[in-house]
Amino acid sequence: MCEVLAVPRSSYYDSLEKTTSKREIENLESKARYGAPKIHKTLLNRGFFLSLKRVQRLMKKADIRSITKKKYRPYPSKEKVVQLDNLLKRDFSTCTINEKWVADITYIPTVRDGWCYLASVLDLHSKKIVGYSFSRSMTSELVIEALQNACFSQKPRKGLILHTDLGSQYTSSEFTQHVQKQGIKQSFSQKGCPYDNACIESFHAILVNVK
């Protein structure tokens, strides 16, 4: 491995013996997220008595800023939501794979591109993601690509139920046409009922909150 990577063997063995200091561990755990209030509290716990305002002044002088994650605020749709058939009816039981799929979109914060969107398709039998798509825009193309990837990898038979919410991407004519072409039956959650699509909602909630 050392020869392939052009790394001296001595450097490799030194890295094995090197121990991580307490300060380095603390820096890794904080992930540079500490702002003035947390730094102020940490200093007080270590016996350094100074005001919060002084900590703020010193941080500003040294140009130290904490890494913050902006709260995602979705834009409410002004379009009237039409209630569509709910074939799933919270029956998440299955007998085999490719019988019932659930799909949804979530937002993912990125360092370079800000808020991006992830469309996922989950098989209720295997509890695995069978298709997904990632984009900076929340469009019909995003969910179509996720479904295409799922169909390509799984090659489901006709009659598969695909359950989603009433988002404009899933109710668009482009997506509906693609679903019908694949012989898939569409099922929709009732308006304002996230429990109708609880499995994929839960997966995305865990994914977004992973630190």
Coordinates of N, CA and C in Angstrom, one line a residue:
M1 N 0.8 -1.2 0.0 CA 0.0 0.0 0.0 C 0.9 1.3 0.0
C2 N 1.9 1.2 0.8 CA 2.8 2.4 0.8 C 3.5 2.7 -0.5
E3 N 3.8 1.6 -1.2 CA 4.4 1.8 -2.5 C 3.5 2.4 -3.5
V4 N 2.2 1.9 -3.5 CA 1.2 2.4 -4.4 C 0.9 3.8 -4.2
L5 N 0.8 4.2 -2.9 CA 0.5 5.6 -2.5 C 1.7 6.5 -2.5
A6 N 2.9 5.9 -2.7 CA 4.2 6.7 -2.6 C 4.3 7.3 -1.3
V7 N 4.0 6.6 -0.2 CA 4.2 7.1 1.2 C 5.3 6.3 1.9
P8 N 6.2 7.0 2.5 CA 7.3 6.3 3.2 C 6.7 5.4 4.3
R9 N 7.3 4.3 4.5 CA 6.9 3.4 5.5 C 7.0 4.0 6.9
S10 N 8.0 4.8 7.1 CA 8.2 5.4 8.4 C 7.0 6.3 8.8
S11 N 6.5 7.0 7.8 CA 5.4 7.9 8.0 C 4.1 7.1 8.4
Y12 N 4.0 5.9 7.7 CA 2.8 5.1 8.0 C 2.9 4.6 9.4
Y13 N 4.0 4.1 9.9 CA 4.1 3.5 11.2 C 4.0 4.7 12.3
D14 N 4.5 5.8 11.9 CA 4.4 7.0 12.9 C 2.9 7.3 13.1
S15 N 2.1 7.2 12.0 CA 0.7 7.6 12.1 C 0.0 6.6 13.0
L16 N 0.4 5.3 13.1 CA -0.2 4.3 13.9 C 0.1 4.6 15.4
E17 N 1.3 5.1 15.7 CA 1.7 5.4 17.1 C 1.2 6.7 17.6
K18 N 0.8 7.6 16.7 CA 0.4 8.9 17.1 C -0.9 8.9 17.8
T19 N -1.0 9.6 18.9 CA -2.2 9.7 19.7 C -2.9 11.0 19.5
T20 N -4.2 11.0 19.5 CA -4.9 12.3 19.3 C -5.0 13.0 20.7
S21 N -4.7 14.3 20.7 CA -4.7 15.0 21.9 C -6.1 15.3 22.3
K22 N -6.3 15.7 23.6 CA -7.6 16.0 24.1 C -8.2 17.3 23.4
R23 N -7.3 18.2 23.1 CA -7.7 19.4 22.4 C -8.2 19.1 21.0
E24 N -7.5 18.2 20.3 CA -7.9 17.8 18.9 C -9.2 17.1 18.9
I25 N -9.5 16.2 20.0 CA -10.7 15.5 20.1 C -11.9 16.5 20.3
E26 N -11.6 17.5 21.2 CA -12.7 18.5 21.4 C -13.0 19.3 20.2
N27 N -11.9 19.7 19.4 CA -12.2 20.4 18.2 C -13.0 19.6 17.2
L28 N -12.7 18.3 17.1 CA -13.5 17.4 16.2 C -14.9 17.3 16.6
E29 N -15.1 17.2 17.9 CA -16.5 17.0 18.5 C -17.3 18.3 18.3
S30 N -16.7 19.4 18.4 CA -17.5 20.7 18.3 C -17.8 21.0 16.9
K31 N -17.0 20.4 15.9 CA -17.2 20.7 14.5 C -17.3 22.1 14.1
A32 N -16.6 23.0 14.9 CA -16.5 24.4 14.6 C -17.9 25.1 14.7
R33 N -18.8 24.5 15.5 CA -20.1 25.0 15.6 C -20.3 25.9 16.8
Y34 N -19.4 26.0 17.7 CA -19.5 26.8 18.9 C -19.6 28.3 18.6
G35 N -20.6 28.9 19.1 CA -20.7 30.3 19.0 C -20.3 31.0 20.3
A36 N -20.5 32.3 20.4 CA -20.1 33.0 21.6 C -20.7 32.4 22.9
P37 N -22.0 32.1 22.9 CA -22.6 31.6 24.2 C -22.0 30.3 24.7
K38 N -21.7 29.4 23.8 CA -21.2 28.1 24.2 C -19.7 28.2 24.6
I39 N -19.0 29.1 23.8 CA -17.6 29.3 24.2 C -17.5 30.0 25.6
H40 N -18.4 31.0 25.8 CA -18.5 31.6 27.1 C -18.7 30.7 28.2
K41 N -19.7 29.7 28.0 CA -20.0 28.7 29.1 C -18.8 27.8 29.3
T42 N -18.1 27.4 28.2 CA -17.0 26.5 28.3 C -15.8 27.2 29.1
L43 N -15.6 28.5 28.9 CA -14.6 29.2 29.6 C -14.9 29.3 31.1
L44 N -16.1 29.6 31.4 CA -16.5 29.7 32.8 C -16.3 28.3 33.5
N45 N -16.7 27.2 32.8 CA -16.5 25.9 33.4 C -15.0 25.6 33.7
R46 N -14.1 26.3 32.9 CA -12.7 26.0 33.0 C -12.0 27.1 33.9
G47 N -12.8 27.9 34.6 CA -12.3 28.9 35.5 C -11.9 30.2 35.0
F48 N -12.3 30.5 33.7 CA -12.0 31.8 33.1 C -13.2 32.7 33.3
F49 N -13.2 33.7 34.1 CA -14.3 34.5 34.4 C -14.3 35.8 33.5
L50 N -15.1 35.9 32.5 CA -15.3 37.0 31.7 C -16.7 37.1 31.1
S51 N -17.1 38.3 30.7 CA -18.5 38.4 30.2 C -18.7 37.9 28.8
L52 N -19.9 37.6 28.5 CA -20.3 37.2 27.2 C -20.0 38.2 26.1
K53 N -20.2 39.5 26.5 CA -19.9 40.6 25.5 C -18.4 40.6 25.2
R54 N -17.5 40.3 26.2 CA -16.1 40.3 25.9 C -15.7 39.2 24.9
V55 N -16.3 38.0 25.2 CA -16.1 36.9 24.3 C -16.5 37.2 22.8
Q56 N -17.7 37.9 22.7 CA -18.2 38.3 21.4 C -17.2 39.3 20.7
R57 N -16.7 40.2 21.5 CA -15.7 41.2 21.0 C -14.4 40.5 20.5
L58 N -13.9 39.6 21.3 CA -12.7 38.9 21.0 C -12.9 38.0 19.7
M59 N -14.0 37.4 19.6 CA -14.3 36.6 18.5 C -14.4 37.4 17.2
K60 N -15.0 38.6 17.4 CA -15.1 39.5 16.2 C -13.8 40.0 15.8
K61 N -13.0 40.4 16.8 CA -11.6 40.9 16.5 C -10.8 39.9 15.8
A62 N -10.9 38.6 16.2 CA -10.1 37.5 15.6 C -10.8 36.9 14.3
D63 N -12.0 37.5 14.0 CA -12.7 37.0 12.8 C -13.1 35.5 13.0
I64 N -13.5 35.1 14.2 CA -13.9 33.8 14.4 C -15.5 33.7 14.4
R65 N -16.0 32.8 13.5 CA -17.4 32.7 13.4 C -17.8 31.2 13.5
S66 N -18.9 30.9 14.1 CA -19.3 29.6 14.2 C -20.0 29.1 12.9
I67 N -20.0 27.8 12.6 CA -20.7 27.3 11.5 C -22.1 27.1 11.8
T68 N -23.0 27.7 11.2 CA -24.4 27.6 11.5 C -25.2 27.0 10.3
K69 N -26.3 26.3 10.6 CA -27.1 25.7 9.5 C -28.4 26.5 9.5
K70 N -28.7 27.2 8.4 CA -29.9 27.9 8.3 C -31.1 27.0 8.3
K71 N -32.1 27.5 8.9 CA -33.4 26.7 9.0 C -34.1 26.7 7.6
Y72 N -34.5 25.5 7.2 CA -35.1 25.4 5.9 C -36.6 25.9 6.0
R73 N -37.0 26.8 5.2 CA -38.4 27.3 5.2 C -39.0 27.1 3.8
P74 N -39.8 26.1 3.8 CA -40.5 25.8 2.5 C -41.5 26.9 2.1
Y75 N -41.6 27.1 0.8 CA -42.6 28.1 0.3 C -43.9 27.4 0.2
P76 N -45.0 28.0 0.8 CA -46.3 27.4 0.7 C -46.9 27.5 -0.7
S77 N -47.5 26.4 -1.2 CA -48.1 26.4 -2.5 C -49.4 27.2 -2.5
K78 N -49.7 28.0 -3.5 CA -50.9 28.7 -3.6 C -52.0 27.9 -4.4
E79 N -51.5 26.8 -5.0 CA -52.4 26.0 -5.8 C -53.4 25.2 -4.9
K80 N -54.6 25.1 -5.4 CA -55.6 24.3 -4.6 C -55.3 22.8 -4.8
V81 N -55.2 22.1 -3.6 CA -54.9 20.7 -3.6 C -56.1 19.8 -3.9
V82 N -56.1 19.0 -4.9 CA -57.2 18.1 -5.2 C -56.9 16.7 -4.5
Q83 N -57.9 16.2 -3.8 CA -57.7 15.0 -3.1 C -57.8 13.8 -4.1
L84 N -56.8 12.9 -4.1 CA -56.7 11.8 -5.0 C -56.8 10.5 -4.2
D85 N -56.9 9.4 -4.9 CA -57.1 8.1 -4.3 C -55.9 7.6 -3.4
N86 N -56.3 7.2 -2.2 CA -55.3 6.6 -1.3 C -55.5 5.1 -1.3
L87 N -54.7 4.4 -2.1 CA -54.8 2.9 -2.3 C -54.1 2.2 -1.1
L88 N -53.1 2.8 -0.6 CA -52.3 2.2 0.5 C -53.0 2.2 1.8
K89 N -53.6 3.3 2.2 CA -54.4 3.4 3.4 C -53.7 2.9 4.6
R90 N -52.4 3.3 4.7 CA -51.5 3.0 5.8 C -51.3 1.5 6.0
D91 N -51.6 0.7 5.0 CA -51.3 -0.7 5.1 C -49.9 -0.9 4.5
F92 N -48.9 -1.0 5.4 CA -47.5 -1.1 5.0 C -47.0 -2.5 4.9
S93 N -47.9 -3.5 5.1 CA -47.5 -4.9 5.0 C -47.3 -5.3 3.6
T94 N -46.4 -6.3 3.3 CA -46.2 -6.8 2.0 C -45.8 -8.3 2.1
C95 N -45.9 -8.9 0.9 CA -45.6 -10.3 0.8 C -44.3 -10.5 0.1
T96 N -43.9 -9.6 -0.7 CA -42.7 -9.7 -1.5 C -42.2 -8.3 -1.9
I97 N -41.0 -8.3 -2.5 CA -40.4 -7.0 -3.0 C -41.2 -6.5 -4.2
N98 N -41.1 -5.2 -4.5 CA -41.7 -4.6 -5.6 C -43.2 -4.7 -5.7
E99 N -43.8 -4.8 -4.5 CA -45.2 -4.8 -4.3 C -45.8 -3.4 -4.0
K100 N -45.1 -2.8 -3.0 CA -45.5 -1.4 -2.6 C -44.2 -0.6 -2.5
W101 N -44.2 0.6 -3.1 CA -43.1 1.5 -3.0 C -43.7 2.8 -2.4
V102 N -42.9 3.5 -1.6 CA -43.3 4.9 -1.2 C -42.2 5.8 -1.6
A103 N -42.6 7.1 -1.9 CA -41.6 8.0 -2.4 C -41.8 9.4 -1.7
D104 N -40.8 10.2 -1.7 CA -40.9 11.5 -1.1 C -39.7 12.3 -1.4
I105 N -39.8 13.6 -1.1 CA -38.7 14.6 -1.4 C -38.3 15.2 0.0
T106 N -37.0 15.3 0.2 CA -36.5 16.0 1.4 C -35.4 17.0 1.0
Y107 N -35.1 17.9 1.9 CA -34.0 18.9 1.6 C -32.8 18.5 2.3
I108 N -31.6 18.8 1.7 CA -30.3 18.4 2.2 C -29.4 19.7 2.2
P109 N -28.9 20.2 3.4 CA -28.0 21.3 3.3 C -26.6 20.9 2.9
T110 N -26.1 21.7 1.9 CA -24.7 21.4 1.4 C -23.9 22.7 1.6
V111 N -22.6 22.5 1.7 CA -21.7 23.6 1.9 C -21.6 24.4 0.6
R112 N -21.5 23.8 -0.5 CA -21.2 24.5 -1.8 C -22.5 25.1 -2.4
D113 N -23.6 24.3 -2.4 CA -24.7 24.7 -3.2 C -25.9 25.1 -2.3
G114 N -25.7 25.2 -1.0 CA -26.9 25.6 -0.2 C -27.9 24.4 -0.1
W115 N -29.2 24.7 0.0 CA -30.2 23.7 0.1 C -30.3 23.0 -1.3
C116 N -30.3 21.7 -1.2 CA -30.5 20.8 -2.4 C -31.6 19.8 -2.0
Y117 N -32.1 19.1 -3.0 CA -33.2 18.2 -2.8 C -32.9 16.8 -3.2
L118 N -33.4 15.9 -2.3 CA -33.2 14.5 -2.5 C -34.6 13.8 -2.7
A119 N -34.8 13.1 -3.8 CA -36.0 12.4 -4.0 C -35.7 10.9 -3.9
S120 N -36.4 10.2 -3.0 CA -36.1 8.8 -2.8 C -37.3 7.9 -3.0
V121 N -37.1 6.7 -3.4 CA -38.1 5.6 -3.5 C -37.7 4.5 -2.7
L122 N -38.6 4.1 -1.7 CA -38.3 3.0 -0.8 C -39.3 1.9 -1.0
D123 N -38.7 0.6 -1.0 CA -39.5 -0.6 -1.1 C -40.0 -1.0 0.3
L124 N -41.3 -1.1 0.5 CA -41.8 -1.4 1.9 C -41.5 -2.8 2.3
H125 N -41.2 -3.7 1.4 CA -40.8 -5.0 1.8 C -39.4 -5.2 2.3
S126 N -38.5 -4.7 1.5 CA -37.0 -4.8 1.9 C -36.6 -3.6 2.7
K127 N -37.4 -2.6 2.8 CA -37.0 -1.3 3.6 C -35.7 -0.7 3.0
K128 N -35.5 -0.9 1.8 CA -34.3 -0.4 1.1 C -34.7 0.7 0.1
I129 N -33.8 1.7 -0.1 CA -34.0 2.7 -1.1 C -33.6 2.1 -2.4
V130 N -34.6 2.0 -3.3 CA -34.4 1.3 -4.6 C -34.1 2.3 -5.8
G131 N -34.3 3.6 -5.5 CA -34.1 4.6 -6.5 C -34.0 6.0 -5.8
Y132 N -33.2 6.9 -6.3 CA -33.1 8.2 -5.8 C -32.5 9.2 -6.8
S133 N -32.7 10.5 -6.6 CA -32.2 11.5 -7.4 C -31.9 12.7 -6.6
F134 N -30.8 13.5 -6.9 CA -30.4 14.6 -6.1 C -30.2 15.8 -7.0
S135 N -30.7 17.0 -6.6 CA -30.7 18.1 -7.5 C -30.8 19.4 -6.7
R136 N -30.4 20.5 -7.3 CA -30.6 21.8 -6.7 C -32.0 22.4 -6.8
S137 N -32.8 21.7 -7.7 CA -34.1 22.2 -7.9 C -35.2 21.1 -7.6
M138 N -36.3 21.5 -7.0 CA -37.3 20.5 -6.7 C -38.4 20.6 -7.8
T139 N -38.1 19.8 -8.8 CA -38.9 19.7 -10.0 C -39.5 18.4 -10.3
S140 N -40.4 18.3 -11.3 CA -40.9 17.0 -11.7 C -39.8 16.1 -12.2
E141 N -38.8 16.7 -12.9 CA -37.7 15.9 -13.4 C -37.0 15.1 -12.3
L142 N -36.9 15.8 -11.1 CA -36.2 15.2 -10.0 C -36.9 13.8 -9.6
V143 N -38.2 13.9 -9.4 CA -38.9 12.6 -9.0 C -39.0 11.6 -10.1
I144 N -39.1 12.1 -11.3 CA -39.1 11.2 -12.5 C -37.8 10.4 -12.6
E145 N -36.7 11.1 -12.4 CA -35.4 10.4 -12.4 C -35.3 9.4 -11.3
A146 N -35.8 9.7 -10.1 CA -35.7 8.8 -9.0 C -36.5 7.5 -9.3
L147 N -37.7 7.7 -9.9 CA -38.5 6.6 -10.2 C -37.9 5.8 -11.4
Q148 N -37.3 6.4 -12.3 CA -36.6 5.7 -13.4 C -35.5 4.9 -12.9
N149 N -34.7 5.4 -12.0 CA -33.6 4.6 -11.4 C -34.1 3.4 -10.7
A150 N -35.3 3.6 -10.0 CA -35.9 2.5 -9.2 C -36.4 1.4 -10.2
C151 N -37.0 1.8 -11.2 CA -37.6 0.8 -12.2 C -36.4 0.1 -13.0
F152 N -35.4 0.8 -13.2 CA -34.2 0.3 -13.9 C -33.5 -0.8 -13.1
S153 N -33.4 -0.5 -11.8 CA -32.7 -1.5 -10.9 C -33.6 -2.6 -10.5
Q154 N -34.9 -2.4 -10.4 CA -35.8 -3.5 -9.8 C -36.6 -4.2 -10.9
K155 N -36.9 -3.5 -12.0 CA -37.7 -4.0 -13.1 C -39.0 -4.7 -12.5
P156 N -39.8 -3.9 -11.8 CA -41.1 -4.4 -11.2 C -42.1 -4.8 -12.2
R157 N -43.0 -5.7 -11.8 CA -44.1 -6.1 -12.7 C -45.2 -5.0 -12.6
K158 N -46.1 -5.1 -13.6 CA -47.2 -4.1 -13.6 C -48.2 -4.4 -12.4
G159 N -48.7 -3.3 -11.9 CA -49.6 -3.4 -10.7 C -49.0 -3.0 -9.4
L160 N -47.7 -2.6 -9.5 CA -47.0 -2.1 -8.3 C -47.7 -0.8 -7.8
I161 N -47.8 -0.6 -6.5 CA -48.4 0.6 -5.9 C -47.3 1.5 -5.5
L162 N -47.4 2.7 -6.0 CA -46.4 3.8 -5.6 C -47.2 4.9 -4.8
H163 N -46.8 5.0 -3.6 CA -47.5 6.0 -2.7 C -46.7 7.2 -2.5
T164 N -47.3 8.4 -2.6 CA -46.6 9.6 -2.4 C -47.5 10.6 -1.7
D165 N -47.0 11.8 -1.4 CA -47.9 12.9 -1.0 C -48.5 13.6 -2.1
L166 N -49.2 14.7 -1.9 CA -49.9 15.4 -2.9 C -49.0 16.6 -3.5
G167 N -47.7 16.5 -3.4 CA -46.8 17.5 -3.9 C -47.0 17.7 -5.4
S168 N -46.8 18.9 -5.9 CA -47.0 19.2 -7.3 C -46.1 18.4 -8.2
Q169 N -45.0 17.9 -7.7 CA -44.1 17.1 -8.5 C -44.7 15.7 -8.8
Y170 N -45.4 15.2 -7.8 CA -45.9 13.8 -7.9 C -47.3 13.9 -8.6
T171 N -48.0 15.0 -8.6 CA -49.3 15.1 -9.3 C -49.2 15.7 -10.6
S172 N -48.0 16.0 -11.1 CA -47.8 16.7 -12.4 C -48.1 15.7 -13.5
S173 N -48.5 16.2 -14.6 CA -48.9 15.4 -15.8 C -47.7 14.6 -16.3
E174 N -46.5 15.2 -16.2 CA -45.2 14.5 -16.7 C -45.0 13.2 -15.8
F175 N -45.1 13.4 -14.5 CA -44.9 12.2 -13.6 C -46.0 11.2 -13.8
T176 N -47.2 11.6 -13.9 CA -48.3 10.7 -14.1 C -48.2 9.9 -15.3
Q177 N -47.8 10.5 -16.4 CA -47.6 9.8 -17.7 C -46.5 8.8 -17.6
H178 N -45.4 9.1 -16.9 CA -44.3 8.1 -16.7 C -44.8 7.0 -15.8
V179 N -45.6 7.2 -14.8 CA -46.1 6.2 -13.9 C -47.0 5.2 -14.7
Q180 N -47.9 5.8 -15.5 CA -48.8 5.0 -16.3 C -48.1 4.1 -17.3
K181 N -47.0 4.7 -17.9 CA -46.2 4.0 -18.9 C -45.6 2.7 -18.3
Q182 N -45.2 2.8 -17.0 CA -44.6 1.7 -16.3 C -45.6 0.7 -15.7
G183 N -46.9 1.0 -15.9 CA -47.9 0.1 -15.4 C -48.0 0.2 -13.8
I184 N -47.7 1.3 -13.3 CA -47.7 1.5 -11.8 C -49.0 2.2 -11.4
K185 N -49.5 1.8 -10.2 CA -50.7 2.4 -9.7 C -50.3 3.5 -8.7
Q186 N -50.8 4.7 -8.9 CA -50.5 5.8 -8.0 C -51.4 5.8 -6.8
S187 N -50.8 6.1 -5.6 CA -51.6 6.2 -4.4 C -51.1 7.5 -3.7
F188 N -52.0 8.2 -3.1 CA -51.7 9.5 -2.5 C -52.1 9.6 -1.1
S189 N -51.3 10.3 -0.3 CA -51.7 10.6 1.1 C -52.8 11.6 1.1
Q190 N -53.6 11.7 2.2 CA -54.6 12.7 2.3 C -53.9 14.0 2.7
K191 N -54.5 15.1 2.4 CA -53.9 16.4 2.6 C -53.6 16.6 4.1
G192 N -52.4 17.0 4.5 CA -52.0 17.2 5.8 C -51.9 16.0 6.7
C193 N -51.7 14.8 6.1 CA -51.6 13.6 6.9 C -50.2 12.9 6.6
P194 N -49.2 13.3 7.3 CA -47.8 12.7 7.0 C -47.8 11.3 7.4
Y195 N -48.7 10.8 8.3 CA -48.6 9.4 8.8 C -49.0 8.5 7.6
D196 N -49.7 9.0 6.6 CA -50.0 8.1 5.5 C -48.8 7.7 4.7
N197 N -47.7 8.4 4.9 CA -46.4 8.1 4.2 C -45.3 8.0 5.2
A198 N -45.6 7.5 6.4 CA -44.7 7.5 7.6 C -43.4 6.9 7.3
C199 N -43.3 5.8 6.6 CA -42.0 5.1 6.4 C -41.0 5.9 5.7
I200 N -41.3 6.5 4.6 CA -40.3 7.4 3.9 C -40.1 8.7 4.7
E201 N -41.1 9.2 5.3 CA -41.0 10.4 6.1 C -40.0 10.2 7.2
S202 N -40.1 9.0 7.9 CA -39.2 8.7 9.0 C -37.7 8.5 8.5
F203 N -37.6 7.9 7.4 CA -36.2 7.7 6.8 C -35.6 9.0 6.5
H204 N -36.3 9.9 5.9 CA -35.7 11.2 5.5 C -35.5 12.1 6.8
A205 N -36.3 11.9 7.8 CA -36.1 12.7 9.1 C -34.7 12.3 9.7
I206 N -34.5 11.0 9.7 CA -33.2 10.4 10.2 C -32.0 10.9 9.4
L207 N -32.2 10.9 8.1 CA -31.1 11.3 7.2 C -30.8 12.7 7.3
V208 N -31.7 13.6 7.4 CA -31.5 15.0 7.5 C -30.8 15.4 8.9
N209 N -31.1 14.6 9.9 CA -30.6 15.0 11.3 C -29.3 14.3 11.6
V210 N -28.8 13.5 10.7 CA -27.5 12.9 10.9 C -26.4 13.9 10.9
K211 N -25.5 13.9 11.9 CA -24.5 15.0 12.1 C -23.1 14.3 11.9

